[in-house]
Amino acid sequence: MYLHIGNEMDVPCKDIIVILNLSTTGRSTVNREFLKAAKLQDKDPASGGYKSCIVTDKDIYFSSISSGTLMKRASSIFSNLEQE
């Protein structure tokens, strides 16, 4: 199953490690360092109105969809899988 993260992008649910809220991520030193490393990979969250960061085992994605909405979508996907 895939999670739609906006901008015509879908990410395999099984690859998602964490979904971060960018408005609160900067409060933690570890998260600030993580975002600094993302900038070094030419993935700058400040470059466009992003609200969340999706970290997978292969890549980092930034989305204009809120982390809460993405979590609800992911929960819905996993609930449907459990019911099958």
Coordinates of N, CA and C in Angstrom, one line a residue:
M1 N 0.8 -1.2 0.0 CA 0.0 0.0 0.0 C 0.9 1.2 0.0
Y2 N 0.3 2.3 -0.6 CA 1.1 3.6 -0.7 C 0.3 4.7 0.0
L3 N 1.1 5.6 0.6 CA 0.6 6.8 1.2 C 0.8 8.0 0.2
H4 N -0.3 8.7 -0.1 CA -0.2 9.8 -1.0 C 0.2 11.0 -0.1
I5 N 1.4 11.6 -0.5 CA 1.9 12.7 0.4 C 1.8 14.1 -0.3
G6 N 1.1 14.2 -1.4 CA 0.9 15.4 -2.1 C 1.9 15.5 -3.3
N7 N 1.7 16.6 -4.1 CA 2.5 16.8 -5.2 C 2.7 15.6 -6.1
E8 N 1.6 14.9 -6.3 CA 1.6 13.7 -7.2 C 2.6 12.6 -6.8
M9 N 2.9 12.5 -5.5 CA 3.8 11.6 -5.0 C 3.2 10.6 -4.0
D10 N 3.6 9.3 -4.1 CA 3.1 8.3 -3.3 C 4.4 7.6 -2.7
V11 N 4.3 7.2 -1.4 CA 5.4 6.5 -0.8 C 4.9 5.2 -0.2
P12 N 5.7 4.1 -0.4 CA 5.3 2.8 0.1 C 5.2 2.9 1.7
C13 N 4.0 2.5 2.2 CA 3.8 2.6 3.7 C 4.9 1.8 4.4
K14 N 5.3 0.7 3.9 CA 6.2 -0.2 4.6 C 7.6 0.4 4.7
D15 N 7.9 1.5 3.9 CA 9.2 2.1 3.9 C 9.3 3.3 4.9
I16 N 8.1 3.8 5.4 CA 8.1 5.0 6.2 C 8.6 4.7 7.6
I17 N 9.6 5.5 8.0 CA 10.1 5.4 9.3 C 9.5 6.3 10.3
V18 N 9.3 7.6 9.8 CA 8.7 8.6 10.7 C 8.1 9.7 9.8
I19 N 7.0 10.3 10.3 CA 6.4 11.5 9.7 C 6.6 12.7 10.8
L20 N 7.3 13.7 10.4 CA 7.6 14.8 11.3 C 6.8 16.0 11.0
N21 N 6.3 16.7 12.0 CA 5.7 18.0 11.9 C 6.7 19.1 11.8
L22 N 6.9 19.8 10.7 CA 8.0 20.7 10.5 C 7.8 22.0 11.4
S23 N 6.6 22.3 11.9 CA 6.4 23.5 12.7 C 7.0 23.2 14.1
T24 N 7.1 22.0 14.5 CA 7.6 21.7 15.9 C 9.0 21.0 15.9
T25 N 9.4 20.6 14.7 CA 10.7 19.8 14.6 C 11.9 20.6 15.1
G26 N 11.9 21.9 14.8 CA 13.0 22.7 15.2 C 13.3 22.9 16.7
R27 N 12.4 22.4 17.5 CA 12.5 22.5 19.0 C 13.6 21.6 19.5
S28 N 13.8 20.5 18.8 CA 14.8 19.5 19.3 C 16.1 19.7 18.5
T29 N 17.2 19.6 19.3 CA 18.5 19.7 18.7 C 18.8 18.6 17.7
V30 N 18.3 17.4 18.0 CA 18.5 16.2 17.1 C 17.8 16.5 15.8
N31 N 16.6 17.0 15.9 CA 15.8 17.2 14.7 C 16.4 18.4 13.9
R32 N 16.9 19.4 14.5 CA 17.6 20.5 13.8 C 18.8 20.0 13.0
E33 N 19.5 19.1 13.7 CA 20.7 18.5 13.0 C 20.2 17.7 11.8
F34 N 19.1 17.0 11.9 CA 18.6 16.2 10.9 C 18.2 17.0 9.7
L35 N 17.5 18.2 10.0 CA 17.1 19.1 8.9 C 18.3 19.7 8.2
K36 N 19.3 20.0 9.0 CA 20.6 20.6 8.5 C 21.2 19.6 7.5
A37 N 21.2 18.3 7.8 CA 21.7 17.3 7.0 C 20.9 17.2 5.7
A38 N 19.6 17.3 5.8 CA 18.7 17.3 4.6 C 19.0 18.4 3.7
K39 N 19.3 19.6 4.2 CA 19.7 20.7 3.4 C 21.0 20.4 2.6
L40 N 21.9 19.7 3.2 CA 23.2 19.3 2.5 C 22.9 18.4 1.4
Q41 N 21.8 17.7 1.4 CA 21.4 16.8 0.3 C 20.5 17.5 -0.7
D42 N 20.5 18.8 -0.7 CA 19.6 19.6 -1.6 C 18.1 19.4 -1.3
K43 N 17.8 19.1 -0.1 CA 16.4 18.9 0.3 C 16.1 19.9 1.4
D44 N 15.9 21.1 1.0 CA 15.7 22.2 1.9 C 14.2 22.4 2.2
P45 N 13.8 22.2 3.5 CA 12.4 22.3 3.8 C 11.9 23.8 3.7
A46 N 12.8 24.7 3.8 CA 12.5 26.1 3.7 C 12.2 26.6 2.3
S47 N 12.4 25.8 1.3 CA 12.3 26.2 -0.1 C 10.9 26.2 -0.6
G48 N 9.9 25.7 0.1 CA 8.5 25.8 -0.3 C 7.6 25.5 0.9
G49 N 6.4 25.9 0.9 CA 5.5 25.8 2.0 C 5.2 24.4 2.6
Y50 N 6.2 23.8 3.0 CA 6.1 22.4 3.5 C 5.7 22.4 5.0
K51 N 4.8 21.4 5.3 CA 4.3 21.3 6.7 C 4.8 20.0 7.3
S52 N 5.3 19.0 6.5 CA 5.7 17.8 7.1 C 6.9 17.2 6.4
C53 N 7.6 16.3 7.1 CA 8.7 15.6 6.5 C 8.5 14.1 6.7
I54 N 8.6 13.4 5.6 CA 8.4 11.9 5.6 C 9.8 11.3 5.4
V55 N 10.2 10.5 6.4 CA 11.5 9.8 6.3 C 11.3 8.4 6.0
T56 N 11.9 7.9 5.0 CA 11.8 6.5 4.6 C 13.2 5.9 4.7
D57 N 13.3 4.6 4.6 CA 14.6 3.9 4.6 C 15.5 4.3 3.4
K58 N 14.9 4.9 2.4 CA 15.6 5.2 1.2 C 15.8 6.7 0.9
D59 N 14.9 7.5 1.4 CA 14.9 9.0 1.0 C 14.1 9.8 2.1
I60 N 14.2 11.1 1.9 CA 13.5 12.1 2.7 C 12.6 12.9 1.8
Y61 N 11.3 13.0 2.2 CA 10.3 13.7 1.4 C 9.8 14.9 2.2
F62 N 9.5 16.0 1.6 CA 8.8 17.1 2.2 C 7.4 17.3 1.6
S63 N 6.4 17.5 2.4 CA 5.0 17.6 1.9 C 4.3 18.9 2.4
S64 N 3.5 19.4 1.6 CA 2.6 20.5 2.0 C 1.4 20.1 2.8
I65 N 1.2 18.8 2.9 CA 0.1 18.2 3.7 C 0.6 18.0 5.2
S66 N -0.3 18.4 6.1 CA 0.1 18.3 7.5 C 0.4 16.9 8.0
S67 N 1.3 16.8 9.0 CA 1.6 15.5 9.5 C 0.4 14.8 10.1
G68 N -0.5 15.6 10.7 CA -1.7 15.0 11.2 C -2.6 14.3 10.2
T69 N -2.7 15.0 9.0 CA -3.5 14.4 7.9 C -2.8 13.2 7.4
L70 N -1.5 13.2 7.2 CA -0.7 12.1 6.7 C -0.9 10.9 7.7
M71 N -0.8 11.2 9.0 CA -1.0 10.1 10.0 C -2.4 9.5 9.9
K72 N -3.4 10.3 9.7 CA -4.8 9.8 9.6 C -4.9 8.9 8.3
R73 N -4.3 9.3 7.2 CA -4.3 8.5 6.0 C -3.6 7.2 6.2
A74 N -2.4 7.2 6.9 CA -1.7 6.0 7.1 C -2.4 5.1 8.0
S75 N -3.0 5.6 9.1 CA -3.8 4.8 10.0 C -5.0 4.1 9.3
S76 N -5.6 4.9 8.4 CA -6.7 4.3 7.7 C -6.3 3.1 6.8
I77 N -5.1 3.3 6.2 CA -4.6 2.2 5.3 C -4.3 1.0 6.1
F78 N -3.6 1.2 7.3 CA -3.3 0.0 8.1 C -4.5 -0.6 8.8
S79 N -5.6 0.2 9.1 CA -6.8 -0.4 9.6 C -7.5 -1.3 8.5
N80 N -7.5 -0.8 7.3 CA -8.1 -1.6 6.2 C -7.3 -2.9 6.0
L81 N -6.0 -2.8 6.1 CA -5.2 -4.1 5.9 C -5.5 -5.1 7.0
E82 N -5.7 -4.6 8.3 CA -6.0 -5.5 9.4 C -7.3 -6.2 9.2
Q83 N -8.3 -5.5 8.6 CA -9.6 -6.0 8.5 C -9.7 -7.0 7.4
E84 N -8.8 -7.0 6.5 CA -8.8 -8.0 5.3 C -8.4 -9.4 5.7

